[in-house]
XYZ file of C-alpha atoms in Angstrom:
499
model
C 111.001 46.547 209.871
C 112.381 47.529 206.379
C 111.896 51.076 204.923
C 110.087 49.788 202.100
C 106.925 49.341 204.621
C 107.256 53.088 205.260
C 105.832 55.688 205.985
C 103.416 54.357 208.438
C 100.005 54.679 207.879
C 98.791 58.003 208.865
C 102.241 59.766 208.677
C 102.629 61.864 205.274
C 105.739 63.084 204.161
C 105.855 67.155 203.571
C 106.538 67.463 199.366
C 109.901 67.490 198.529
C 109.924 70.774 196.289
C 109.015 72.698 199.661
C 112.333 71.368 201.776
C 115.735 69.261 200.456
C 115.362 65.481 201.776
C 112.455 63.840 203.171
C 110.387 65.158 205.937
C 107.933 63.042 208.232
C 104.960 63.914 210.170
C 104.132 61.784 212.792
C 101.033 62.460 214.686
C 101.413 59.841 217.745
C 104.495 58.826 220.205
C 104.129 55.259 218.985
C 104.841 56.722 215.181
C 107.612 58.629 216.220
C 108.995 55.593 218.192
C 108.845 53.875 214.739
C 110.676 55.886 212.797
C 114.391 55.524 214.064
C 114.218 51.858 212.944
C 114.053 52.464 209.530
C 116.016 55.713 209.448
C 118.236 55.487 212.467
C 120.143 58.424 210.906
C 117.086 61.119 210.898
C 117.373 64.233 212.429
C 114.439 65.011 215.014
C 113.112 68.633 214.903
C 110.942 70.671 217.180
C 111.911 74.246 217.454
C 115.164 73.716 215.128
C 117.107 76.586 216.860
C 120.302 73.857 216.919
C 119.381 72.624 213.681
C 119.382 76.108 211.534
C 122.989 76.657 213.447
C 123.812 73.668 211.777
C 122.757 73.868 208.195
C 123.559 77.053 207.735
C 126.762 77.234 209.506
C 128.623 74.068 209.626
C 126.366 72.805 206.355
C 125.104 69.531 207.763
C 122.768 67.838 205.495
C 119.729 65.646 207.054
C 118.292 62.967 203.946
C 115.590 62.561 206.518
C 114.128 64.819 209.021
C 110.714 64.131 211.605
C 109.241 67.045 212.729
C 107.322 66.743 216.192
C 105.090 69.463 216.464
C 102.379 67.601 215.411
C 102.363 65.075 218.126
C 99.640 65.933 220.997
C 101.550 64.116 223.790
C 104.662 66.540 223.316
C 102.507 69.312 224.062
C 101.744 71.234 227.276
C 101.888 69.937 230.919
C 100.559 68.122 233.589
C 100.279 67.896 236.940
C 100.430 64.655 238.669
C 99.045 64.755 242.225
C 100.250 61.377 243.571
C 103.821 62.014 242.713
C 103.699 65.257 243.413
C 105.326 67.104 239.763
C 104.758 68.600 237.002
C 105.750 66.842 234.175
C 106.366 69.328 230.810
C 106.152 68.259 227.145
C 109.166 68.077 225.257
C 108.195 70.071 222.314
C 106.381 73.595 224.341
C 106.951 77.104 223.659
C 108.281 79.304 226.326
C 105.172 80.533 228.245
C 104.468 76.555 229.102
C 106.376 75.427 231.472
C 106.688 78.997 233.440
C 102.524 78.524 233.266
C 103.225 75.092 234.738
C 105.692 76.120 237.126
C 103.807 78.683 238.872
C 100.430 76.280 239.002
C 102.547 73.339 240.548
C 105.495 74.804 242.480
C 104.286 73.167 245.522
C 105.286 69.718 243.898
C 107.674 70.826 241.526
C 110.250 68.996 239.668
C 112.577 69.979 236.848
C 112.411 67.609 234.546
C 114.666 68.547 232.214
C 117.290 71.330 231.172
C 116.654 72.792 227.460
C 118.454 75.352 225.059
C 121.923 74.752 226.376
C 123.152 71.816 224.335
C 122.480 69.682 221.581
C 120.257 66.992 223.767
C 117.388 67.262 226.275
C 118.632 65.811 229.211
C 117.272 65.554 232.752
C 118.644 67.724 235.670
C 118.945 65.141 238.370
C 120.788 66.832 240.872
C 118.698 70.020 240.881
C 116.117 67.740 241.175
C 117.097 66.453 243.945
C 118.041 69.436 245.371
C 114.351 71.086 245.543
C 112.832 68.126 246.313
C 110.974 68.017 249.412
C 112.552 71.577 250.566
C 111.673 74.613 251.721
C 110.787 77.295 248.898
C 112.139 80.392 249.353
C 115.315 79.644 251.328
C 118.153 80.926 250.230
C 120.252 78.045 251.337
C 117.831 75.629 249.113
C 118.727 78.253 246.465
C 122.327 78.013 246.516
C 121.860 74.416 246.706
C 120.269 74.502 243.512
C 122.327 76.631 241.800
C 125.697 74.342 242.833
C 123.584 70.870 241.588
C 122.588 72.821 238.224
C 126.637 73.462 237.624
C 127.008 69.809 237.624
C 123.954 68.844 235.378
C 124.951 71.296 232.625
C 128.813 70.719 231.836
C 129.069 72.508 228.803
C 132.563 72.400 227.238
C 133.510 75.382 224.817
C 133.473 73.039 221.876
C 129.467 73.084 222.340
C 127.729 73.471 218.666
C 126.852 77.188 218.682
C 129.751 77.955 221.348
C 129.035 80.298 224.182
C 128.923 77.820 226.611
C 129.210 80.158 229.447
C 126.522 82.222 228.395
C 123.958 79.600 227.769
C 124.420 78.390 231.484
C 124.898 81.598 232.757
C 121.216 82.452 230.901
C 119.812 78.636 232.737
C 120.968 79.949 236.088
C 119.121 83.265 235.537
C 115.759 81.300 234.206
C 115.907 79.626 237.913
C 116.804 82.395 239.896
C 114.363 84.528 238.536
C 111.736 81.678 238.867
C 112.719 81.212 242.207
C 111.548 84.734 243.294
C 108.606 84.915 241.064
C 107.186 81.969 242.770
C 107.571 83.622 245.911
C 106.012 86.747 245.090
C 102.892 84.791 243.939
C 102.510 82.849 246.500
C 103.479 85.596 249.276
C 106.216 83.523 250.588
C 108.308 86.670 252.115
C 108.646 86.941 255.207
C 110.166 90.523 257.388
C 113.165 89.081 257.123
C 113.630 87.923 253.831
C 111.440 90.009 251.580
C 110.877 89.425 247.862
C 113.082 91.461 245.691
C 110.504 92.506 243.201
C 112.896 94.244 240.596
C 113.701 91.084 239.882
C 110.645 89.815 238.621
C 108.884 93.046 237.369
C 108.877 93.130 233.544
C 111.137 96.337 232.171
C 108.539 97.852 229.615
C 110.088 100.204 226.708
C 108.037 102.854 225.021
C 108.342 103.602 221.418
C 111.466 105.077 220.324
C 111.155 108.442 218.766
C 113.601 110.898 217.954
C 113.553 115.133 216.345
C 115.678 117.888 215.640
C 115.434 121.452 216.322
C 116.021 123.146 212.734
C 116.383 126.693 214.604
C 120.207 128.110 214.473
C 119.492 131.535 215.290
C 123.748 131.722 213.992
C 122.875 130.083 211.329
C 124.635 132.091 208.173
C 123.788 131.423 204.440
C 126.196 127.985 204.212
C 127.904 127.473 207.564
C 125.513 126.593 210.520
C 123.081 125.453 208.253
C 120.913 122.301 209.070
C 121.145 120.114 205.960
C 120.143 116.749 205.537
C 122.470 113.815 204.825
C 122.540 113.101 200.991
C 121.051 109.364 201.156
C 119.307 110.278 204.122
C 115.526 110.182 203.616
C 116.350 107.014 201.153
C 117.977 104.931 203.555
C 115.815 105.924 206.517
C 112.388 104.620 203.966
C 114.485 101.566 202.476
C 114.922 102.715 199.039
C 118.613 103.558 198.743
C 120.191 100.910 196.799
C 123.412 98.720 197.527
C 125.172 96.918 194.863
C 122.670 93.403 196.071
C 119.762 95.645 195.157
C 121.268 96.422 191.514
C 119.165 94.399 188.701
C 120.743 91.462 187.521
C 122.273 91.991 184.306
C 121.874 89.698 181.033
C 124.163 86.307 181.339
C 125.453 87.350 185.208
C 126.602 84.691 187.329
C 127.284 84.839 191.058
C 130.092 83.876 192.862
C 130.691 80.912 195.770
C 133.639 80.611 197.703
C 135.162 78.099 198.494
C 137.264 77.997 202.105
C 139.470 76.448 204.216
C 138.103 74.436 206.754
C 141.660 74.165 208.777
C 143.693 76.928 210.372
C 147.126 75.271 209.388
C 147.638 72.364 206.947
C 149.083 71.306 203.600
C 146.700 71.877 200.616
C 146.808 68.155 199.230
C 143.987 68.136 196.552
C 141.136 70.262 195.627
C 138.695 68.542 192.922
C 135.897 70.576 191.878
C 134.062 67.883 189.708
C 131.499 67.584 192.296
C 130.193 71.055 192.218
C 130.688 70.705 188.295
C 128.526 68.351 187.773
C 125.115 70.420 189.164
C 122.949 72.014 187.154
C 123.225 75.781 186.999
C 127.548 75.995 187.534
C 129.134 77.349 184.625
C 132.638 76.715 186.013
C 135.827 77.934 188.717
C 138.640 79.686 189.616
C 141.498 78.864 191.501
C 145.223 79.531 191.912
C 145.703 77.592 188.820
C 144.004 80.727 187.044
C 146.901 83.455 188.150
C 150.860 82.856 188.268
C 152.948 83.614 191.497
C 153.313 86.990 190.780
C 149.870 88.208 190.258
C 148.686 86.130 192.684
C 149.911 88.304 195.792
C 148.331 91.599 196.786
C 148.466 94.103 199.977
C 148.368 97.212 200.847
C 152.003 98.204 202.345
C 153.605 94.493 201.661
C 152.466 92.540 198.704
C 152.983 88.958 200.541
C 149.422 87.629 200.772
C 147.891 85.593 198.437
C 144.267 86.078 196.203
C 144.739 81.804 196.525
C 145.922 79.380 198.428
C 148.883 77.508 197.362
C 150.033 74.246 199.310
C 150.142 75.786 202.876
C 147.073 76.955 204.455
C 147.712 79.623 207.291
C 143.795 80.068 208.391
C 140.564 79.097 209.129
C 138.579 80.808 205.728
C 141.400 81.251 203.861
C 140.134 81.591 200.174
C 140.655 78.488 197.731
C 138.613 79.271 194.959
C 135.219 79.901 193.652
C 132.508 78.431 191.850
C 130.205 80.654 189.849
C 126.759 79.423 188.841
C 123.123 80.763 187.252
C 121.875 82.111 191.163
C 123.746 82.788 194.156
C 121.843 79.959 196.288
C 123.646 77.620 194.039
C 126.938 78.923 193.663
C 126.876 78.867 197.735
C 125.580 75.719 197.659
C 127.874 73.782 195.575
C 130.662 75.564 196.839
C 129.939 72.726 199.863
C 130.220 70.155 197.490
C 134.397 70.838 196.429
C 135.978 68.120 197.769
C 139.386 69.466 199.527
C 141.496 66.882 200.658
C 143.853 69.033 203.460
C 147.318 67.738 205.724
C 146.700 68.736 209.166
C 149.678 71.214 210.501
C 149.780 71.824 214.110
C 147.453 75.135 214.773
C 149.485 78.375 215.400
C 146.662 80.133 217.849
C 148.848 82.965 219.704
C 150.957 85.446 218.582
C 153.775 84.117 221.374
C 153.992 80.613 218.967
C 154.690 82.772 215.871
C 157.635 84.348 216.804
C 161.221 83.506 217.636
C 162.745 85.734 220.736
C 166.538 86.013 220.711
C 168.902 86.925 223.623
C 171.789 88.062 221.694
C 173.724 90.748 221.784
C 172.363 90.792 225.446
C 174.877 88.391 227.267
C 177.337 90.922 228.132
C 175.206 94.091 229.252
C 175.207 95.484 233.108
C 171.074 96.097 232.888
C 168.555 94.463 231.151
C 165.220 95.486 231.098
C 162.413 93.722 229.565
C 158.536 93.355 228.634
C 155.466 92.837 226.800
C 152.346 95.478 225.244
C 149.490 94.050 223.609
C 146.775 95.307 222.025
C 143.207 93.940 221.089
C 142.275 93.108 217.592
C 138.947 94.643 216.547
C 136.303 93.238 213.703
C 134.446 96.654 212.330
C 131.370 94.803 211.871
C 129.824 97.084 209.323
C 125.854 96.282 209.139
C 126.737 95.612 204.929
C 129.487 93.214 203.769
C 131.652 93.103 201.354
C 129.862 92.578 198.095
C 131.141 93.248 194.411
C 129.545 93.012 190.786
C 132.169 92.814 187.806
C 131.086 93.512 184.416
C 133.202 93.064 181.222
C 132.976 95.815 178.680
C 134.732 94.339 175.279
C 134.141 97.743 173.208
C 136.896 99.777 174.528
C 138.789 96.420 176.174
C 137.227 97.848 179.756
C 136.495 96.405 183.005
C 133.381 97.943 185.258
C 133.922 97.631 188.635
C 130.789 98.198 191.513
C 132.539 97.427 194.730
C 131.753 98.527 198.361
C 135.134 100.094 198.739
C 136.474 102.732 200.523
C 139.532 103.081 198.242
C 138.655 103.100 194.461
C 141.626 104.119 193.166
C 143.035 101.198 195.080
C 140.976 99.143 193.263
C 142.382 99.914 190.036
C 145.784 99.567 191.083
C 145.030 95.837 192.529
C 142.736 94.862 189.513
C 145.017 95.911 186.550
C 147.763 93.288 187.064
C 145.376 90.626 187.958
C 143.265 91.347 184.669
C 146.044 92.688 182.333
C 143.914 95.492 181.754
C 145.427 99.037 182.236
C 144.580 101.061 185.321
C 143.072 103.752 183.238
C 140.382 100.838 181.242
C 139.466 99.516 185.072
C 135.958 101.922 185.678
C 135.577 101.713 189.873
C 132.572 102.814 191.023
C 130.957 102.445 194.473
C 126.801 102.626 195.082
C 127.334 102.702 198.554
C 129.375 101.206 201.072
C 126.589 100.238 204.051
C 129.260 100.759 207.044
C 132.785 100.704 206.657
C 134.812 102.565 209.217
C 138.743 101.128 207.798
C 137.242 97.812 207.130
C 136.440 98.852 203.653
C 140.170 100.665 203.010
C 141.855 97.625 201.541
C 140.359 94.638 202.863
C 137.737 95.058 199.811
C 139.844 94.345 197.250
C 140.633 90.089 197.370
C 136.496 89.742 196.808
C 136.862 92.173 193.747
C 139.870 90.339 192.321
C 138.578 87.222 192.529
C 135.418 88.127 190.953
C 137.725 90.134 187.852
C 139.378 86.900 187.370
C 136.435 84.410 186.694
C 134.758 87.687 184.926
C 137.744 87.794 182.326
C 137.784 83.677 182.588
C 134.139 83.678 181.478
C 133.494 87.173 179.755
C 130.371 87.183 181.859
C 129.591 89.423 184.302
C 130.027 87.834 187.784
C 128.568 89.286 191.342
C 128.999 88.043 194.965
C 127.434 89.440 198.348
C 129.762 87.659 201.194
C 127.417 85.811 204.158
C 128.599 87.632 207.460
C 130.402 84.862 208.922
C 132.380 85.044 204.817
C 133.063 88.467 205.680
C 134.616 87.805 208.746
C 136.882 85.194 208.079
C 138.246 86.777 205.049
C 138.523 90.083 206.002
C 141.189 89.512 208.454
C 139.813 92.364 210.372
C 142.366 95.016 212.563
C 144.526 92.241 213.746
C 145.955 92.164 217.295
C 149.606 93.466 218.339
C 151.682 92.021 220.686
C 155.247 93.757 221.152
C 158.099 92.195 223.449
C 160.696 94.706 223.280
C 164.365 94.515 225.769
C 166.510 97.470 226.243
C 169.881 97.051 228.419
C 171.614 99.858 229.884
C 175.378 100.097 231.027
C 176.510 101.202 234.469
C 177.262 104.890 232.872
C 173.520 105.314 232.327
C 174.628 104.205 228.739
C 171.792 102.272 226.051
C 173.703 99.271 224.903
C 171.427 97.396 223.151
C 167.597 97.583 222.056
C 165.428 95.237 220.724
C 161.841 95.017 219.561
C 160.036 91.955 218.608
């Protein structure tokens, strides 16, 4: 069967301004059956909880999709008496098969094991597990559980990670079935009663919250009740962050473009692809600043605005595309073609540094150890976002950044634009969370805006994606500290080191 004979009668594909690609409808199992023959590559969708994990964040692209909702055999359940299950459809909301579960336990049979992986597969061994058993014996139970660790080997490279979680979550489902099945059907017994805070639904009320404005202390400033500046703004949504400014006459918006490695050579980096789409008005790249102004930081000016032939992380910035709207600066930032040099991953801070023994060879005592401490990600509910906006007149630069550290932000932007410190105007709206994450860590988004601002003389804005933020931030990074002191026999410190 060719594709020219598709689609088959009675299946219409959904218009094409509404998604990107082709979708298809099929209405019967025998249409859906159909379909892989022609486009063996098409991506099947039901409740697309994988599928938004993996456009979004690892920006797969589907030419054709087939959307299942539509077909009447995939929904609810059945019962079949002469085999004794319940067979579920594939393509049922929540409430179904716990419905269909409680009105066939007697004859029940999983048929299959969903949200933990890519694939719907069938759970054999629990199957055969509660087959034919006893319900409500706790030795069936642990039976169960044991066969469902063996039909759900989830490896931590699973797409949307948390492997242990999602079976951890599947074990739950069961165990909680397990007991609501019992307290339904009265199955306990004196000596093993149903535990029915297990099963009982934990109800919330309303969350409310006031404040007694009585200080009977109170003097005429301090003790005063006085409400937070933005307060009554941000608590009724009309405080405004720098992505709520109006867009100003000829802005563009900024797309970054990352690593995709944690450690290799930066071979090539073409950006004719994203060039070429309708809506880009050009790019920036380490091409755009020399050595010199291309390092910033805070106590040691060693890291680098862009990358330059060695990549040291997952995220680390490239460059950036800017473009008419910010869906399609984001978007084409996909399309760069980087060609990378895999470099064997550094993941621990033990393969990063070089211990040394010496000056230790010739000591009576040597004592010796390791302290570590956790990194931390400040996860403030707004990222980073920045809007730069070229004022010729007076040979100024307007800066709107969510920064804790303005005055930083002049002394970072100056040598990048060539502009003096006192011609850089910093201003901040409002941060939306920042708590140290904001300090410094704000200013490589600013830069790199400043430079395709002054590139362009346009003004140029970009609101980083949370899983952006994080991988350029760098957050609070961990420590880990081997230190080695020796001592002589006189109680004497000979030597200390601290690595």
């Amino acid at each position: 069967m060719t594709v020219a004979n598709y689609p088959p009668v009675g299946i219409k594909p959904l218009p094409k301004s509404m998604y990107s690609g082709v979708w298809f409808r099929p209405t019967t199992i025998e249409q859906l059956v159909e379909l892989p023959h022609a486009y063996p590559s098409a991506k099947i969708v039901a409740g697309s909880s994988e599928v938004q994990v993996e456009v979004k964040f690892m920006h797969e692209k589907y030419g054709v999709s087939v959307y299942v909702g539509d077909i009447e055999g995939f929904k609810g359940f059945s019962i079949g008496e002469e085999k004794g299950e319940v067979v579920i459809g594939g393509n049922t909301s929540l409430k179904t098969p716990e419905k269909a579960c409680l009105e066939g336990c007697k004859k029940l049979v999983f048929t299959n094991e969903s949200r933990m992986a890519p694939k719907t597969v069938e759970a054999k061994n629990t199957m055969e597990a509660l087959l034919g058993k006893k319900w409500f014996d706790n030795t069936v139970l642990e039976d169960a559980m044991a066969a469902m660790e063996k039909d759900s080997p989830l490896g931590f490279t699973v797409p949307g990670g948390m492997p242990t979680y999602r079976k951890t979550l599947a074990f739950s489902f069961l165990f909680r079935f397990w007991h609501e099945v019992a307290a339904e059907l009265e199955l306990g017994t004196q000596e093993q009663q149903v535990d029915h805070e297990i099963i009982e639904e934990i109800h919330r009320g309303i969350s409310y919250g006031s404040r007694d404005n009585d200080n009977p202390y109170k003097q005429r400033v301090v003790g005063k009740q006085i409400p937070h500046l933005s307060g009554l703004k941000q608590a009724t949504g009309e405080a405004e962050y720098i992505d709520d400014m109006p867009n100003i006459e000829g802005q563009l918006f900024g797309g970054l473009v990352l690593s995709k490695k944690a450690h290799a050579k930066l071979v090539k980096v073409n950006f004719a692809p994203a060039l070429q789409v309708p809506g880009v008005a050009g790019f920036v790249d380490i091409n755009d600043l020399d050595d010199k102004r291309n390092l910033w930081g805070s106590v040691k000016k060693d890291e680098p605005f862009f990358a330059k032939d060695i990549l040291h992380s997952h995220g680390q910035l490239i460059g950036m595309v800017y473009a008419e709207s910010a869906a399609i600066a984001q978007a084409v930032a996909q399309l760069v073609d980087v060609q990378y040099e895999e470099l064997p991953p550094i993941l621990t801070i033990s393969e990063a540094i070089a211990l040394t023994t010496e000056g230790f060879k010739d000591c009576d005592f040597v004592y010796e150890g390791v302290a570590m401490m956790g990194g931390q990600e400040h996860f403030y509910l707004k990222t980073n976002a920045a809007a730069m906006i070229p004022r010729p007149e007076d040979r100024e630069m307007e800066d709107w950044s969510s920064t804790q550290n303005i005055m930083e932000m002049q002394e970072f932007i100056s040598p990048v634009t060539g502009i003096p410190s006192y011609r850089i105007v910093a201003k901040v709206k409002r941060m939306g969370g920042g708590f140290g994450g904001k300090e410094s860590r704000s200013v490589q988004l600013a830069c790199i805006l400043v430079v395709g601002t002054k590139k362009v003389g346009r003004p140029i804005r970009c609101m980083l994606n949370r899983d952006e933020d994080m991988m350029t931030s760098g957050q609070r990074n961990l420590f880990q500290a081997h230190w080695k002191v020796s001592v002589s026999r006189t109680q004497i410190c000979q030597c200390r080191k601290v690595l």
